[in-house]
XYZ file of C-alpha atoms in Angstrom:
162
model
C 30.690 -20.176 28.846
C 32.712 -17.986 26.447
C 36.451 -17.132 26.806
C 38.522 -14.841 25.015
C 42.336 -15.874 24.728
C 42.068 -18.147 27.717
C 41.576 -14.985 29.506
C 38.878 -14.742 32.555
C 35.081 -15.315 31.170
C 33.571 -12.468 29.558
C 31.441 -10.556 31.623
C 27.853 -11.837 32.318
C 26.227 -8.722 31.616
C 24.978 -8.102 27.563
C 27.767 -5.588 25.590
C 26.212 -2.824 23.903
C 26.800 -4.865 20.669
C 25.049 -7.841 21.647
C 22.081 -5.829 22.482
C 21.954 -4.011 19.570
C 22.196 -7.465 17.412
C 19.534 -8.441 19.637
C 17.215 -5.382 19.004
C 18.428 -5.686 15.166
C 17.429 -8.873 14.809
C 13.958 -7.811 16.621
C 13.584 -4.831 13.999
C 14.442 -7.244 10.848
C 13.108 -10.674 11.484
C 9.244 -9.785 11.052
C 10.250 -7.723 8.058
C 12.084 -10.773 6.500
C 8.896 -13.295 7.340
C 6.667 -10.653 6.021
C 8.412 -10.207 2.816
C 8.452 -13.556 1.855
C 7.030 -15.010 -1.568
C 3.611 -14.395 -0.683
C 1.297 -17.896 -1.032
C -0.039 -18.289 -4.516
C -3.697 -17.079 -4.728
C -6.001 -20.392 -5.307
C -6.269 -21.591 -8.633
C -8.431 -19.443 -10.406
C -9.176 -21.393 -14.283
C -8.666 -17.734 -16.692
C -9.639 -17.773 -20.216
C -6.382 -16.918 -20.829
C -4.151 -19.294 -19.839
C -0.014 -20.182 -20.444
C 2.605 -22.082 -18.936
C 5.099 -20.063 -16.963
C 7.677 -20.809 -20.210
C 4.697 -19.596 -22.617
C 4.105 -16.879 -20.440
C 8.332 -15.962 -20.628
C 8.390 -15.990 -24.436
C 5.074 -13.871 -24.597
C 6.235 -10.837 -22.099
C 9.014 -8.818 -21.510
C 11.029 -10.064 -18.825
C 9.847 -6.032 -17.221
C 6.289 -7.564 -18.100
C 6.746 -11.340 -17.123
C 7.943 -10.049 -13.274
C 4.949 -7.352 -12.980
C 2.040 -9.209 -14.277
C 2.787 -13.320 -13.330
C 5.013 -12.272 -10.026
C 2.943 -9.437 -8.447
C 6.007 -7.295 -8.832
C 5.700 -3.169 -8.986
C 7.396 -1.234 -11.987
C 9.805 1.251 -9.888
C 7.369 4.721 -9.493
C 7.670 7.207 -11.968
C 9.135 5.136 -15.099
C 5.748 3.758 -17.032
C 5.295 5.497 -19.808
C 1.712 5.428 -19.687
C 2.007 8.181 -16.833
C 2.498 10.675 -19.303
C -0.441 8.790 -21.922
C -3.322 11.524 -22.469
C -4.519 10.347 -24.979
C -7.997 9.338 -25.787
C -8.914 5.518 -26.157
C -8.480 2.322 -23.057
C -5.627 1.215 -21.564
C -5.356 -2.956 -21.716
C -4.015 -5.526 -20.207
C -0.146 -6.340 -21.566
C -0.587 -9.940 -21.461
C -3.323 -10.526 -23.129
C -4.674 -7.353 -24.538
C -8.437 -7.097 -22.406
C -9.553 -3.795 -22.363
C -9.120 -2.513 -18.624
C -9.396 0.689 -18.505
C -11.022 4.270 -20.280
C -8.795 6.493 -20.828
C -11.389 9.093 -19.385
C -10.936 7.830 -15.652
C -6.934 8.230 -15.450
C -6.246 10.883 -13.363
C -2.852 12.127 -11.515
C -2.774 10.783 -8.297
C 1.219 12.053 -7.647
C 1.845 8.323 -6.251
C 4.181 7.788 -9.657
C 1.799 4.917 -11.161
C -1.230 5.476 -13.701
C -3.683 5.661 -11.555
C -7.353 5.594 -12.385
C -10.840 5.774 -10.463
C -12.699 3.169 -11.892
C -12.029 -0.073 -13.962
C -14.191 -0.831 -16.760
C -17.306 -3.407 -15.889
C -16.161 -6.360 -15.842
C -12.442 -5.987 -16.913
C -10.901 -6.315 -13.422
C -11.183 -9.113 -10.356
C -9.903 -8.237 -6.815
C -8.546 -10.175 -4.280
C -6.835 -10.218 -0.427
C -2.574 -9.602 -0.295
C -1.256 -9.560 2.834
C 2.110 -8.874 1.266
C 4.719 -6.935 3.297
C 3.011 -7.146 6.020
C 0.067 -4.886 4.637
C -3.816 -5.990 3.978
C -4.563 -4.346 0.544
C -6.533 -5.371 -2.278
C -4.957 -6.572 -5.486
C -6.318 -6.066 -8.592
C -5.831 -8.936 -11.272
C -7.108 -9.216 -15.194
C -10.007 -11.452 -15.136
C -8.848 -12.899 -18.547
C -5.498 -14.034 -17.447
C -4.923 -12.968 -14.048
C -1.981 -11.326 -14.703
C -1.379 -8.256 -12.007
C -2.117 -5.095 -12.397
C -1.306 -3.230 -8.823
C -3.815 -2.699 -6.297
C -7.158 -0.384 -5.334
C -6.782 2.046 -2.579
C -9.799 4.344 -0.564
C -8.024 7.573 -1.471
C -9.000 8.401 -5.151
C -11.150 11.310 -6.216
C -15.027 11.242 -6.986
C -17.086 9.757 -8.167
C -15.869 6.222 -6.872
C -13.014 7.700 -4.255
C -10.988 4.501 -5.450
C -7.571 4.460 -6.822
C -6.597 1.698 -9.115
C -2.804 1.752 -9.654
């Protein structure tokens, strides 16, 4: 039992603090567990392929965090959400031709987004990240990430890749 002082015990009864540390704890606990490192997919073998200190020297560190950590670029600030320009967008690491130019369309989510990859270019796979199911999508050359697919892009596919 808890005294203050050497004064009487403190009341049995929870303070208003205590129960909101409780029900803070309650709120931010999950959130904590479910933001963890998320497990590293299984080993995939990738054409591509560099240590983690090859892979540092190669990339920006910008680069390096998005494509080998599964990190997000903060919305709005590619540059490539502006690119109208005719030709395909490739991978950063290791230069594999992704996407056509002619399926980037404005999806107002900040990201390039586009409705379809180009055959063979992209490999998908399970994140349960942040407490989410969604489907990442990965560079089948070296695996690096490229963001994920969602069910809310326009026709023909309905699929946005971002």
């Amino acid at each position: 039992m808890v005294t203050m002082n050497g004064s009487s015990p403190m009341p049995s009864h929870p303070s208003r603090r205590r129960l909101l540390g409780w029900l803070g704890a309650g709120l931010v606990l999950p959130m904590a567990s479910a933001c963890r490192a998320r497990p590293a997919p299984p080993k995939e073998v990738f054409p591509v392929q560099h240590s983690e200190a090859e892979w540092r020297r190669l990339l920006t560190p910008e680069q390096f965090y998005i494509l080998r950590e599964a990190g997000t670029e903060r919305p709005f600030s590619s540059p490539l959400l502006n690119e109208h320009r005719k030709g395909t967008f490739a991978c950063a690491a290791d230069r594999q031709p992704l996407f056509a130019s002619t399926t980037k369309f404005d999806s107002g989510t900040g990201w390039p987004s586009f409705w379809k990859p180009l055959p063979g270019a992209v490999g998908l796979r399970s994140d349960s990240s942040f407490g989410m199911d969604r489907t990442e999508v990965y560079c089948r050359r070296c695996g690096g990430h490229l963001g994920h697919v969602f069910d809310d892009g326009p026709p023909p596919t309905g699929k946005r890749y971002c």
